[in-house]
PDB file of C-alpha atoms in Angstrom:
ATOM      1  CA  MET N   1      31.609 -24.011 -73.291  1.00 65.00           C
ATOM      2  CA  LEU N   2      33.400 -24.059 -70.383  1.00 61.00           C
ATOM      3  CA  THR N   3      32.638 -21.230 -68.050  1.00 68.00           C
ATOM      4  CA  LYS N   4      33.420 -18.872 -65.543  1.00 63.00           C
ATOM      5  CA  GLU N   5      31.060 -20.588 -63.230  1.00 67.00           C
ATOM      6  CA  LYS N   6      31.635 -24.242 -64.705  1.00 64.00           C
ATOM      7  CA  VAL N   7      35.234 -23.591 -63.392  1.00 61.00           C
ATOM      8  CA  ARG N   8      33.877 -22.677 -60.056  1.00 61.00           C
ATOM      9  CA  ARG N   9      31.478 -26.025 -59.189  1.00 64.00           C
ATOM     10  CA  MET N  10      34.405 -28.326 -60.311  1.00 61.00           C
ATOM     11  CA  THR N  11      35.955 -29.339 -57.263  1.00 61.00           C
ATOM     12  CA  ALA N  12      37.659 -32.475 -55.944  1.00 53.00           C
ATOM     13  CA  LYS N  13      33.812 -32.821 -54.774  1.00 65.00           C
ATOM     14  CA  ASN N  14      32.377 -33.559 -58.007  1.00 74.00           C
ATOM     15  CA  CYS N  15      34.739 -34.521 -60.603  1.00 80.00           C
ATOM     16  CA  ALA N  16      36.493 -37.601 -60.406  1.00 82.00           C
ATOM     17  CA  VAL N  17      40.149 -36.844 -62.241  1.00 82.00           C
ATOM     18  CA  LEU N  18      40.679 -34.135 -59.539  1.00 81.00           C
ATOM     19  CA  GLU N  19      39.869 -35.684 -57.304  1.00 83.00           C
ATOM     20  CA  CYS N  20      42.197 -38.948 -57.842  1.00 85.00           C
ATOM     21  CA  ALA N  21      44.927 -35.673 -58.644  1.00 85.00           C
ATOM     22  CA  ASP N  22      44.340 -34.389 -55.070  1.00 85.00           C
ATOM     23  CA  LEU N  23      44.846 -37.772 -53.681  1.00 86.00           C
ATOM     24  CA  LEU N  24      47.422 -39.463 -55.275  1.00 87.00           C
ATOM     25  CA  GLY N  25      49.329 -35.692 -55.612  1.00 87.00           C
ATOM     26  CA  LYS N  26      50.236 -35.409 -52.268  1.00 90.00           C
ATOM     27  CA  LYS N  27      52.892 -36.232 -51.365  1.00 88.00           C
ATOM     28  CA  TRP N  28      54.663 -39.483 -49.878  1.00 90.00           C
ATOM     29  CA  THR N  29      51.416 -41.638 -51.448  1.00 91.00           C
ATOM     30  CA  TYR N  30      52.982 -42.651 -54.251  1.00 87.00           C
ATOM     31  CA  PRO N  31      56.514 -44.000 -52.601  1.00 87.00           C
ATOM     32  CA  ILE N  32      53.186 -45.240 -49.486  1.00 92.00           C
ATOM     33  CA  LEU N  33      51.419 -47.293 -52.124  1.00 91.00           C
ATOM     34  CA  ASP N  34      54.677 -48.450 -54.411  1.00 86.00           C
ATOM     35  CA  GLY N  35      55.592 -50.352 -50.902  1.00 88.00           C
ATOM     36  CA  VAL N  36      52.315 -51.198 -49.733  1.00 92.00           C
ATOM     37  CA  ALA N  37      52.105 -52.928 -53.186  1.00 89.00           C
ATOM     38  CA  PHE N  38      55.820 -54.271 -53.160  1.00 86.00           C
ATOM     39  CA  GLN N  39      55.388 -55.675 -49.625  1.00 91.00           C
ATOM     40  CA  PRO N  40      51.809 -56.794 -49.568  1.00 93.00           C
ATOM     41  CA  GLY N  41      51.348 -56.568 -44.876  1.00 95.00           C
ATOM     42  CA  ILE N  42      53.630 -54.157 -44.305  1.00 94.00           C
ATOM     43  CA  ARG N  43      53.380 -52.715 -40.898  1.00 94.00           C
ATOM     44  CA  TYR N  44      54.025 -49.239 -40.466  1.00 93.00           C
ATOM     45  CA  ASN N  45      57.250 -49.222 -38.372  1.00 92.00           C
ATOM     46  CA  GLN N  46      58.645 -50.392 -41.834  1.00 93.00           C
ATOM     47  CA  LEU N  47      57.996 -47.771 -44.175  1.00 91.00           C
ATOM     48  CA  LEU N  48      59.007 -45.159 -41.806  1.00 91.00           C
ATOM     49  CA  ARG N  49      62.243 -47.500 -41.691  1.00 91.00           C
ATOM     50  CA  THR N  50      62.073 -47.785 -45.774  1.00 88.00           C
ATOM     51  CA  LEU N  51      60.757 -44.138 -46.783  1.00 86.00           C
ATOM     52  CA  GLU N  52      63.879 -43.075 -44.117  1.00 83.00           C
ATOM     53  CA  THR N  53      62.965 -38.614 -44.744  1.00 87.00           C
ATOM     54  CA  ILE N  54      58.947 -39.189 -44.066  1.00 90.00           C
ATOM     55  CA  SER N  55      58.295 -37.678 -40.836  1.00 93.00           C
ATOM     56  CA  PRO N  56      55.815 -40.445 -38.747  1.00 95.00           C
ATOM     57  CA  LYS N  57      52.674 -37.747 -39.146  1.00 96.00           C
ATOM     58  CA  VAL N  58      52.664 -37.628 -41.980  1.00 94.00           C
ATOM     59  CA  LEU N  59      52.712 -41.038 -43.210  1.00 95.00           C
ATOM     60  CA  ALA N  60      49.957 -41.333 -40.573  1.00 96.00           C
ATOM     61  CA  MET N  61      48.213 -38.975 -42.046  1.00 96.00           C
ATOM     62  CA  ARG N  62      48.598 -40.222 -45.409  1.00 96.00           C
ATOM     63  CA  LEU N  63      47.816 -44.580 -44.675  1.00 96.00           C
ATOM     64  CA  GLU N  64      44.395 -43.088 -43.322  1.00 96.00           C
ATOM     65  CA  GLU N  65      43.364 -40.830 -46.476  1.00 95.00           C
ATOM     66  CA  LEU N  66      44.129 -44.230 -48.762  1.00 96.00           C
ATOM     67  CA  GLU N  67      42.540 -46.439 -45.816  1.00 96.00           C
ATOM     68  CA  GLN N  68      39.426 -43.660 -46.420  1.00 95.00           C
ATOM     69  CA  ALA N  69      39.975 -43.822 -50.024  1.00 93.00           C
ATOM     70  CA  GLY N  70      39.415 -47.440 -50.089  1.00 95.00           C
ATOM     71  CA  ILE N  71      42.730 -47.852 -50.999  1.00 96.00           C
ATOM     72  CA  LEU N  72      44.452 -49.401 -48.239  1.00 97.00           C
ATOM     73  CA  LYS N  73      42.914 -51.756 -45.946  1.00 97.00           C
ATOM     74  CA  ASN N  74      44.802 -51.820 -42.791  1.00 96.00           C
ATOM     75  CA  ILE N  75      44.435 -55.271 -40.693  1.00 95.00           C
ATOM     76  CA  VAL N  76      45.346 -55.086 -36.789  1.00 92.00           C
ATOM     77  CA  GLN N  77      46.288 -58.173 -34.363  1.00 88.00           C
ATOM     78  CA  LYS N  78      46.550 -58.295 -31.216  1.00 89.00           C
ATOM     79  CA  LYS N  79      49.243 -60.455 -29.467  1.00 85.00           C
ATOM     80  CA  ASN N  80      50.147 -60.673 -26.278  1.00 87.00           C
ATOM     81  CA  ASN N  81      49.321 -56.825 -25.032  1.00 86.00           C
ATOM     82  CA  ALA N  82      49.793 -55.652 -28.530  1.00 86.00           C
ATOM     83  CA  LYS N  83      49.031 -53.935 -31.522  1.00 87.00           C
ATOM     84  CA  THR N  84      49.908 -54.660 -34.762  1.00 88.00           C
ATOM     85  CA  SER N  85      49.146 -52.986 -38.041  1.00 91.00           C
ATOM     86  CA  LYS N  86      49.608 -54.681 -41.229  1.00 95.00           C
ATOM     87  CA  TYR N  87      48.764 -52.630 -44.392  1.00 97.00           C
ATOM     88  CA  PHE N  88      47.837 -54.195 -47.683  1.00 96.00           C
ATOM     89  CA  LEU N  89      45.704 -53.035 -50.841  1.00 96.00           C
ATOM     90  CA  THR N  90      41.736 -53.574 -51.908  1.00 96.00           C
ATOM     91  CA  PRO N  91      41.252 -54.360 -54.580  1.00 96.00           C
ATOM     92  CA  GLN N  92      40.517 -50.623 -55.600  1.00 95.00           C
ATOM     93  CA  GLY N  93      43.666 -49.877 -54.485  1.00 94.00           C
ATOM     94  CA  LYS N  94      44.769 -53.280 -56.620  1.00 93.00           C
ATOM     95  CA  ASP N  95      43.306 -51.487 -60.026  1.00 93.00           C
ATOM     96  CA  LEU N  96      45.014 -48.011 -58.804  1.00 92.00           C
ATOM     97  CA  GLN N  97      47.842 -49.435 -59.477  1.00 88.00           C
ATOM     98  CA  GLN N  98      47.482 -51.068 -63.003  1.00 87.00           C
ATOM     99  CA  ALA N  99      46.434 -47.249 -63.900  1.00 88.00           C
ATOM    100  CA  LEU N 100      49.797 -46.025 -61.672  1.00 84.00           C
ATOM    101  CA  LYS N 101      51.754 -48.148 -64.640  1.00 81.00           C
ATOM    102  CA  THR N 102      49.621 -46.666 -67.513  1.00 84.00           C
ATOM    103  CA  LEU N 103      50.423 -43.253 -66.516  1.00 82.00           C
ATOM    104  CA  LYS N 104      54.334 -43.955 -65.374  1.00 77.00           C
ATOM    105  CA  LYS N 105      54.213 -45.509 -69.322  1.00 78.00           C
ATOM    106  CA  TRP N 106      52.174 -42.254 -70.805  1.00 82.00           C
ATOM    107  CA  GLY N 107      55.129 -40.305 -68.581  1.00 78.00           C
ATOM    108  CA  ALA N 108      57.630 -41.675 -70.810  1.00 72.00           C
ATOM    109  CA  ARG N 109      56.396 -41.540 -74.409  1.00 77.00           C
ATOM    110  CA  TRP N 110      56.150 -37.769 -74.050  1.00 80.00           C
ATOM    111  CA  ASN N 111      59.082 -38.035 -72.168  1.00 74.00           C
ATOM    112  CA  LEU N 112      57.942 -36.401 -68.624  1.00 73.00           C
ATOM    113  CA  VAL N 113      60.454 -36.361 -66.723  1.00 65.00           C
ATOM    114  CA  SER N 114      60.892 -34.514 -63.615  1.00 64.00           C
ATOM    115  CA  PRO N 115      64.450 -33.295 -63.264  1.00 61.00           C
ATOM    116  CA  THR N 116      65.019 -34.449 -59.797  1.00 61.00           C
ATOM    117  CA  CYS N 117      64.759 -38.409 -60.944  1.00 63.00           C
ATOM    118  CA  PRO N 118      67.819 -39.297 -60.606  1.00 58.00           C
ATOM    119  CA  HIS N 119      67.339 -41.749 -63.926  1.00 55.00           C
ATOM    120  CA  GLU N 120      67.730 -40.704 -67.450  1.00 54.00           C
ATOM    121  CA  ASN N 121      64.586 -42.815 -69.158  1.00 51.00           C
ATOM    122  CA  CYS N 122      61.433 -43.983 -67.363  1.00 50.00           C
ATOM    123  CA  ALA N 123      60.712 -47.002 -69.735  1.00 47.00           C
ATOM    124  CA  THR N 124      63.785 -48.216 -69.118  1.00 47.00           C
ATOM    125  CA  CYS N 125      64.129 -47.502 -64.956  1.00 51.00           C
ATOM    126  CA  LYS N 126      64.226 -49.557 -62.382  1.00 46.00           C
ATOM    127  CA  LEU N 127      61.327 -49.162 -59.973  1.00 49.00           C
ATOM    128  CA  GLU N 128      58.926 -50.070 -61.872  1.00 43.00           C
ATOM    129  CA  PHE N 129      55.478 -49.947 -59.735  1.00 38.00           C
ATOM    130  CA  ALA N 130      55.447 -52.936 -57.771  1.00 36.00           C
ATOM    131  CA  THR N 131      58.618 -54.487 -59.070  1.00 38.00           C
ATOM    132  CA  GLN N 132      61.061 -53.228 -57.017  1.00 39.00           C
ATOM    133  CA  PRO N 133      61.073 -50.925 -54.077  1.00 40.00           C
ATOM    134  CA  MET N 134      60.602 -46.983 -55.175  1.00 41.00           C
ATOM    135  CA  ILE N 135      63.708 -46.345 -52.542  1.00 40.00           C
ATOM    136  CA  GLN N 136      66.189 -48.571 -53.043  1.00 37.00           C
ATOM    137  CA  LYS N 137      69.198 -49.464 -50.985  1.00 33.00           C
TER     138      LYS N 137
END
C-alpha cells in the first residue's frame, strides 16, 4: 500500500523513473540530445546557433548536467592556443535515444500531442529522433 510516508521518501534520488523524468523533463534537454545525436561531434557554438532561442547559460547548464549523468561526453581539443569542445552521445546516451524513440511512439499511440507542436501526427512527424534535426530552418 502506498502511504504518505512512502510518497515522501520517493524522490529523484531513490527512484529511477523520477530521476530520469527530472533530467529529461528540463527545458531544452531533448533538443540538445537530438542535436548531438543528429550531428555527433557538434560544437557548443553550433548547438547554440541551431537551438536559436536558448541562452548560453542554459545550454552550458544542460550540457554539464547531461555530461554528469553520463549521457554526453565532451571531448576538448587544443589547437594553436584555442580550445574546441565537441559533444558525443555515450553508450548510455545512445541507449537513452532508443528509449526516447519508444516514448515518442507511445505518445503517438495515445495521441499525446502538445498544443504548441506544429505537427498534426507524431507518427508521421519528420522530426523523428536522430533522423532529422529537431530545429529546422
